[in-house]
Every structure is written in structure tokens, then in C-alpha cells.
Amino acid sequence: MQITTGIITTCSKFLQDIGMGGLDIGYLFLGMAICILIFLILLIVLICKTSKLKKRLDKFVLGKDGKSLEKDIIGLYEDNKFLKHNMDKNKKDIRKLYKNMESAFQKVGIVKYDAFQQMGGQLSFSLALLDENNNGFILNSVHSTEGCYTYTKEVRNGECAISLGKEEEKALAQAMGEM
């Protein structure tokens, strides 16, 4: 009992020295107990978070040491480099294909007709084949009782330097999407 009284007296003297002499020591112990409780709760929360982080890390490096993990990362880097190289090559190939497609015949117009009124079956035709820039040709095939004759006319930018017949004009307009 004497030891406890001595401690309380020392505490009271200390509290008076720091300017808190009127403070009841019971409140001080209660405040300290609340602080300890708060710190204990924070400690438990931190332990839980650390435990979850450790589980995630263990799962990540499961059965691996530093060297094998480094090999895996280097392998992923190499795969990424390979994919980037292939993507660049594919882009270049696609650009080349688009460039080639500009000159490929993409637009078609065909008109069948009877070149001579006495023949039936619409065996004659005008065929217009154009690329993306409306360059190409018109193929005109005229069928008669004596034979079949085929003529071509060059088309540049949607126009022909040689005069066109009405069927050829119709096929050209059809190919350019004007009909």
C-alpha cells in the first residue's frame, strides 16, 4: 500500500510540475487505457492487412525462387517484344494491302442489250470495271449473226476520251454508283 501511495504521490508531483496538478489521476489512467485500446485495434487491423498481403505474395511466387521469377518476367518481356514486332509488321502489311486495293477493280457495272433489233436474247453487253479512283476500262461486246466483236475503252477519273454509246454510259454510271 505504501508503494502505491508513493507512486501516486510521485505522479501528483510530476503532474504539478508540468502544470496539470488539478487533474485527477483516475482520468489520466482512463485516458491511457482508451489510447491503449485504440492502438490495440489499429494493431489488429494492420496484422490482418499484412496477412492478406502475405497471402497474395505467396500466391504470386508460389514455388518460385528469385531466379525463376526473374526468368518468368524476362519471358513475358520477350513475348511482349515479339507481339509488338508482329503488330508493326501487320500494320505495314495492311497498309500495303490498302495501297494494292486502290488499283484493284472494285466497281462493276454491266448492261445487257440487243445490238440489232432482229436478234433476241440480249447477247451483247457493256461491262465497266473501275478501281477506287474510277480508273479502268469499258468492255463492249457486240453480238451479231456474223460473229461477236469486242471493244475496250479506257476510263480515267470516271471519264472516257472516246465517245460512249448509251449502253456504255449506263454501265459506267452503274459502276460509279450513279444509278
PDB file of C-alpha atoms in Angstrom:
ATOM      1  CA  MET A   1       0.000   0.000   0.000  1.00  0.00           C
ATOM      2  CA  GLN A   2       2.882   2.294   0.789  1.00  0.00           C
ATOM      3  CA  ILE A   3       4.445   1.669  -2.613  1.00  0.00           C
ATOM      4  CA  THR A   4       1.171   2.549  -4.357  1.00  0.00           C
ATOM      5  CA  THR A   5       0.834   5.731  -2.316  1.00  0.00           C
ATOM      6  CA  GLY A   6       4.433   6.646  -3.173  1.00  0.00           C
ATOM      7  CA  ILE A   7       3.768   6.166  -6.894  1.00  0.00           C
ATOM      8  CA  ILE A   8       0.621   8.265  -6.736  1.00  0.00           C
ATOM      9  CA  THR A   9       2.487  10.985  -4.813  1.00  0.00           C
ATOM     10  CA  THR A  10       5.289  10.950  -7.416  1.00  0.00           C
ATOM     11  CA  CYS A  11       2.705  11.117 -10.199  1.00  0.00           C
ATOM     12  CA  SER A  12       0.910  14.004  -8.469  1.00  0.00           C
ATOM     13  CA  LYS A  13       4.208  15.867  -8.069  1.00  0.00           C
ATOM     14  CA  PHE A  14       5.036  15.229 -11.738  1.00  0.00           C
ATOM     15  CA  LEU A  15       1.575  16.461 -12.815  1.00  0.00           C
ATOM     16  CA  GLN A  16       2.021  19.609 -10.724  1.00  0.00           C
ATOM     17  CA  ASP A  17       5.445  20.214 -12.284  1.00  0.00           C
ATOM     18  CA  ILE A  18       4.008  20.102 -15.817  1.00  0.00           C
ATOM     19  CA  GLY A  19       1.043  22.296 -14.866  1.00  0.00           C
ATOM     20  CA  MET A  20      -1.661  19.638 -14.593  1.00  0.00           C
ATOM     21  CA  GLY A  21      -1.796  19.346 -10.809  1.00  0.00           C
ATOM     22  CA  GLY A  22      -5.613  19.610 -10.637  1.00  0.00           C
ATOM     23  CA  LEU A  23      -6.107  16.586 -12.924  1.00  0.00           C
ATOM     24  CA  ASP A  24      -7.457  13.501 -11.218  1.00  0.00           C
ATOM     25  CA  ILE A  25      -5.101  10.573 -11.759  1.00  0.00           C
ATOM     26  CA  GLY A  26      -8.050   8.244 -12.427  1.00  0.00           C
ATOM     27  CA  TYR A  27      -8.949  10.225 -15.524  1.00  0.00           C
ATOM     28  CA  LEU A  28      -5.349  10.032 -16.677  1.00  0.00           C
ATOM     29  CA  PHE A  29      -5.354   6.243 -16.335  1.00  0.00           C
ATOM     30  CA  LEU A  30      -8.729   6.057 -18.104  1.00  0.00           C
ATOM     31  CA  GLY A  31      -7.393   8.175 -20.998  1.00  0.00           C
ATOM     32  CA  MET A  32      -4.303   5.992 -21.239  1.00  0.00           C
ATOM     33  CA  ALA A  33      -6.451   2.849 -21.226  1.00  0.00           C
ATOM     34  CA  ILE A  34      -8.565   4.237 -24.103  1.00  0.00           C
ATOM     35  CA  CYS A  35      -5.414   5.102 -26.075  1.00  0.00           C
ATOM     36  CA  ILE A  36      -4.024   1.607 -25.500  1.00  0.00           C
ATOM     37  CA  LEU A  37      -7.338   0.125 -26.663  1.00  0.00           C
ATOM     38  CA  ILE A  38      -7.289   2.256 -29.855  1.00  0.00           C
ATOM     39  CA  PHE A  39      -3.683   1.257 -30.533  1.00  0.00           C
ATOM     40  CA  LEU A  40      -4.590  -2.392 -29.980  1.00  0.00           C
ATOM     41  CA  ILE A  41      -7.450  -2.157 -32.519  1.00  0.00           C
ATOM     42  CA  LEU A  42      -5.129  -0.465 -35.049  1.00  0.00           C
ATOM     43  CA  LEU A  43      -2.545  -3.198 -34.456  1.00  0.00           C
ATOM     44  CA  ILE A  44      -5.139  -5.913 -35.164  1.00  0.00           C
ATOM     45  CA  VAL A  45      -6.224  -4.140 -38.382  1.00  0.00           C
ATOM     46  CA  LEU A  46      -2.604  -3.849 -39.539  1.00  0.00           C
ATOM     47  CA  ILE A  47      -1.947  -7.512 -38.769  1.00  0.00           C
ATOM     48  CA  CYS A  48      -4.991  -8.510 -40.871  1.00  0.00           C
ATOM     49  CA  LYS A  49      -3.875  -6.355 -43.807  1.00  0.00           C
ATOM     50  CA  THR A  50      -0.330  -7.699 -43.602  1.00  0.00           C
ATOM     51  CA  SER A  51      -1.677 -11.250 -43.527  1.00  0.00           C
ATOM     52  CA  LYS A  52      -3.757 -10.657 -46.690  1.00  0.00           C
ATOM     53  CA  LEU A  53      -0.764  -9.081 -48.439  1.00  0.00           C
ATOM     54  CA  LYS A  54       1.440 -12.028 -47.453  1.00  0.00           C
ATOM     55  CA  LYS A  55      -1.138 -14.489 -48.858  1.00  0.00           C
ATOM     56  CA  ARG A  56      -1.225 -12.595 -52.177  1.00  0.00           C
ATOM     57  CA  LEU A  57       2.582 -12.506 -52.349  1.00  0.00           C
ATOM     58  CA  ASP A  58       2.809 -16.223 -51.538  1.00  0.00           C
ATOM     59  CA  LYS A  59       0.298 -16.982 -54.277  1.00  0.00           C
ATOM     60  CA  PHE A  60       2.308 -14.858 -56.752  1.00  0.00           C
ATOM     61  CA  VAL A  61       5.642 -16.519 -56.039  1.00  0.00           C
ATOM     62  CA  LEU A  62       4.235 -19.969 -55.260  1.00  0.00           C
ATOM     63  CA  GLY A  63       7.042 -22.499 -55.617  1.00  0.00           C
ATOM     64  CA  LYS A  64       9.406 -19.999 -57.183  1.00  0.00           C
ATOM     65  CA  ASP A  65      12.648 -18.529 -56.116  1.00  0.00           C
ATOM     66  CA  GLY A  66      14.108 -15.224 -57.253  1.00  0.00           C
ATOM     67  CA  LYS A  67      15.823 -16.638 -60.352  1.00  0.00           C
ATOM     68  CA  SER A  68      12.790 -18.478 -61.720  1.00  0.00           C
ATOM     69  CA  LEU A  69      10.618 -15.421 -61.111  1.00  0.00           C
ATOM     70  CA  GLU A  70      13.173 -13.319 -62.983  1.00  0.00           C
ATOM     71  CA  LYS A  71      13.068 -15.817 -65.884  1.00  0.00           C
ATOM     72  CA  ASP A  72       9.275 -15.564 -65.975  1.00  0.00           C
ATOM     73  CA  ILE A  73       9.421 -11.773 -66.098  1.00  0.00           C
ATOM     74  CA  ILE A  74      12.089 -11.864 -68.846  1.00  0.00           C
ATOM     75  CA  GLY A  75       9.905 -14.345 -70.769  1.00  0.00           C
ATOM     76  CA  LEU A  76       6.926 -12.004 -70.516  1.00  0.00           C
ATOM     77  CA  TYR A  77       9.099  -9.113 -71.715  1.00  0.00           C
ATOM     78  CA  GLU A  78      10.294 -11.152 -74.712  1.00  0.00           C
ATOM     79  CA  ASP A  79       6.709 -12.179 -75.551  1.00  0.00           C
ATOM     80  CA  ASN A  80       5.644  -8.545 -75.385  1.00  0.00           C
ATOM     81  CA  LYS A  81       8.527  -7.544 -77.675  1.00  0.00           C
ATOM     82  CA  PHE A  82       7.583 -10.305 -80.142  1.00  0.00           C
ATOM     83  CA  LEU A  83       3.926  -9.220 -80.167  1.00  0.00           C
ATOM     84  CA  LYS A  84       4.897  -5.572 -80.726  1.00  0.00           C
ATOM     85  CA  HIS A  85       7.148  -6.561 -83.640  1.00  0.00           C
ATOM     86  CA  ASN A  86       4.368  -8.640 -85.198  1.00  0.00           C
ATOM     87  CA  MET A  87       1.844  -5.843 -84.690  1.00  0.00           C
ATOM     88  CA  ASP A  88       4.145  -3.395 -86.501  1.00  0.00           C
ATOM     89  CA  LYS A  89       4.628  -5.905 -89.334  1.00  0.00           C
ATOM     90  CA  ASN A  90       0.857  -6.437 -89.581  1.00  0.00           C
ATOM     91  CA  LYS A  91       0.263  -2.688 -89.748  1.00  0.00           C
ATOM     92  CA  LYS A  92       2.782  -2.396 -92.579  1.00  0.00           C
ATOM     93  CA  ASP A  93       1.184  -5.334 -94.423  1.00  0.00           C
ATOM     94  CA  ILE A  94      -2.297  -3.840 -94.017  1.00  0.00           C
ATOM     95  CA  ARG A  95      -1.080  -0.502 -95.420  1.00  0.00           C
ATOM     96  CA  LYS A  96       0.408  -2.369 -98.380  1.00  0.00           C
ATOM     97  CA  LEU A  97      -2.867  -4.246 -98.947  1.00  0.00           C
ATOM     98  CA  TYR A  98      -4.852  -0.995 -98.874  1.00  0.00           C
ATOM     99  CA  LYS A  99      -2.401   0.506-101.372  1.00  0.00           C
ATOM    100  CA  ASN A 100      -2.826  -2.539-103.635  1.00  0.00           C
ATOM    101  CA  MET A 101      -6.606  -2.429-103.260  1.00  0.00           C
ATOM    102  CA  GLU A 102      -6.688   1.106-104.680  1.00  0.00           C
ATOM    103  CA  SER A 103      -5.676  -0.233-108.086  1.00  0.00           C
ATOM    104  CA  ALA A 104      -7.803  -3.403-107.939  1.00  0.00           C
ATOM    105  CA  PHE A 105     -11.130  -3.387-109.758  1.00  0.00           C
ATOM    106  CA  GLN A 106     -13.763  -2.738-107.119  1.00  0.00           C
ATOM    107  CA  LYS A 107     -16.627  -1.236-109.068  1.00  0.00           C
ATOM    108  CA  VAL A 108     -18.584  -3.101-111.724  1.00  0.00           C
ATOM    109  CA  GLY A 109     -21.367  -2.048-113.999  1.00  0.00           C
ATOM    110  CA  ILE A 110     -22.927  -4.264-116.688  1.00  0.00           C
ATOM    111  CA  VAL A 111     -25.678  -3.548-119.181  1.00  0.00           C
ATOM    112  CA  LYS A 112     -27.046  -6.278-121.482  1.00  0.00           C
ATOM    113  CA  TYR A 113     -28.747  -5.232-124.696  1.00  0.00           C
ATOM    114  CA  ASP A 114     -29.714  -6.256-128.238  1.00  0.00           C
ATOM    115  CA  ALA A 115     -27.229  -4.698-130.645  1.00  0.00           C
ATOM    116  CA  PHE A 116     -29.506  -5.360-133.591  1.00  0.00           C
ATOM    117  CA  GLN A 117     -33.279  -5.336-133.338  1.00  0.00           C
ATOM    118  CA  GLN A 118     -33.751  -8.546-135.365  1.00  0.00           C
ATOM    119  CA  MET A 119     -31.726 -10.628-132.844  1.00  0.00           C
ATOM    120  CA  GLY A 120     -33.177 -11.538-129.467  1.00  0.00           C
ATOM    121  CA  GLY A 121     -31.842 -12.647-126.104  1.00  0.00           C
ATOM    122  CA  GLN A 122     -29.765  -9.594-125.277  1.00  0.00           C
ATOM    123  CA  LEU A 123     -26.471 -11.265-126.180  1.00  0.00           C
ATOM    124  CA  SER A 124     -24.491  -8.010-126.421  1.00  0.00           C
ATOM    125  CA  PHE A 125     -23.207  -6.261-123.294  1.00  0.00           C
ATOM    126  CA  SER A 126     -21.185  -3.344-121.941  1.00  0.00           C
ATOM    127  CA  LEU A 127     -19.049  -4.058-118.888  1.00  0.00           C
ATOM    128  CA  ALA A 128     -17.370  -1.281-116.889  1.00  0.00           C
ATOM    129  CA  LEU A 129     -14.614  -2.235-114.414  1.00  0.00           C
ATOM    130  CA  LEU A 130     -13.220   0.563-112.216  1.00  0.00           C
ATOM    131  CA  ASP A 131     -10.827   0.879-109.290  1.00  0.00           C
ATOM    132  CA  GLU A 132     -11.276   3.080-106.224  1.00  0.00           C
ATOM    133  CA  ASN A 133     -10.235   6.197-108.176  1.00  0.00           C
ATOM    134  CA  ASN A 134     -12.681   5.458-111.042  1.00  0.00           C
ATOM    135  CA  ASN A 135      -9.879   4.349-113.366  1.00  0.00           C
ATOM    136  CA  GLY A 136     -10.327   1.244-115.512  1.00  0.00           C
ATOM    137  CA  PHE A 137     -11.985   0.280-118.756  1.00  0.00           C
ATOM    138  CA  ILE A 138     -15.261  -0.427-120.507  1.00  0.00           C
ATOM    139  CA  LEU A 139     -15.560  -3.680-122.406  1.00  0.00           C
ATOM    140  CA  ASN A 140     -18.228  -3.632-125.107  1.00  0.00           C
ATOM    141  CA  SER A 141     -19.166  -6.899-126.766  1.00  0.00           C
ATOM    142  CA  VAL A 142     -21.465  -6.726-129.783  1.00  0.00           C
ATOM    143  CA  HIS A 143     -23.099  -9.963-130.907  1.00  0.00           C
ATOM    144  CA  SER A 144     -24.434 -10.268-134.435  1.00  0.00           C
ATOM    145  CA  THR A 145     -25.364 -13.071-136.846  1.00  0.00           C
ATOM    146  CA  GLU A 146     -21.927 -12.778-138.414  1.00  0.00           C
ATOM    147  CA  GLY A 147     -19.988 -13.070-135.124  1.00  0.00           C
ATOM    148  CA  CYS A 148     -19.088 -11.378-131.893  1.00  0.00           C
ATOM    149  CA  TYR A 149     -16.929  -8.256-131.760  1.00  0.00           C
ATOM    150  CA  THR A 150     -15.341  -6.902-128.578  1.00  0.00           C
ATOM    151  CA  TYR A 151     -14.054  -3.368-127.982  1.00  0.00           C
ATOM    152  CA  THR A 152     -12.416  -1.710-124.992  1.00  0.00           C
ATOM    153  CA  LYS A 153     -12.299   1.925-123.964  1.00  0.00           C
ATOM    154  CA  GLU A 154     -10.033   3.302-121.246  1.00  0.00           C
ATOM    155  CA  VAL A 155     -11.592   5.254-118.359  1.00  0.00           C
ATOM    156  CA  ARG A 156      -9.571   7.824-116.341  1.00  0.00           C
ATOM    157  CA  ASN A 157     -11.105   9.547-113.293  1.00  0.00           C
ATOM    158  CA  GLY A 158     -14.575   8.450-114.357  1.00  0.00           C
ATOM    159  CA  GLU A 159     -14.327   9.838-117.873  1.00  0.00           C
ATOM    160  CA  CYS A 160     -13.534   8.340-121.250  1.00  0.00           C
ATOM    161  CA  ALA A 161     -11.627  10.197-124.006  1.00  0.00           C
ATOM    162  CA  ILE A 162     -13.606   8.294-126.692  1.00  0.00           C
ATOM    163  CA  SER A 163     -17.324   8.951-127.048  1.00  0.00           C
ATOM    164  CA  LEU A 164     -19.517   6.337-125.396  1.00  0.00           C
ATOM    165  CA  GLY A 165     -22.676   4.672-126.560  1.00  0.00           C
ATOM    166  CA  LYS A 166     -25.778   4.841-124.353  1.00  0.00           C
ATOM    167  CA  GLU A 167     -25.218   1.289-123.019  1.00  0.00           C
ATOM    168  CA  GLU A 168     -21.560   2.098-122.222  1.00  0.00           C
ATOM    169  CA  GLU A 169     -22.595   5.311-120.457  1.00  0.00           C
ATOM    170  CA  LYS A 170     -25.163   3.357-118.477  1.00  0.00           C
ATOM    171  CA  ALA A 171     -22.578   0.695-117.448  1.00  0.00           C
ATOM    172  CA  LEU A 172     -20.090   3.424-116.443  1.00  0.00           C
ATOM    173  CA  ALA A 173     -22.706   5.246-114.353  1.00  0.00           C
ATOM    174  CA  GLN A 174     -23.694   1.955-112.735  1.00  0.00           C
ATOM    175  CA  ALA A 175     -20.065   1.194-111.834  1.00  0.00           C
ATOM    176  CA  MET A 176     -19.568   4.665-110.333  1.00  0.00           C
ATOM    177  CA  GLY A 177     -22.727   4.230-108.254  1.00  0.00           C
ATOM    178  CA  GLU A 178     -24.721   6.922-110.008  1.00  0.00           C
ATOM    179  CA  MET A 179     -27.621   4.640-110.827  1.00  0.00           C
TER     180      MET A 179
END
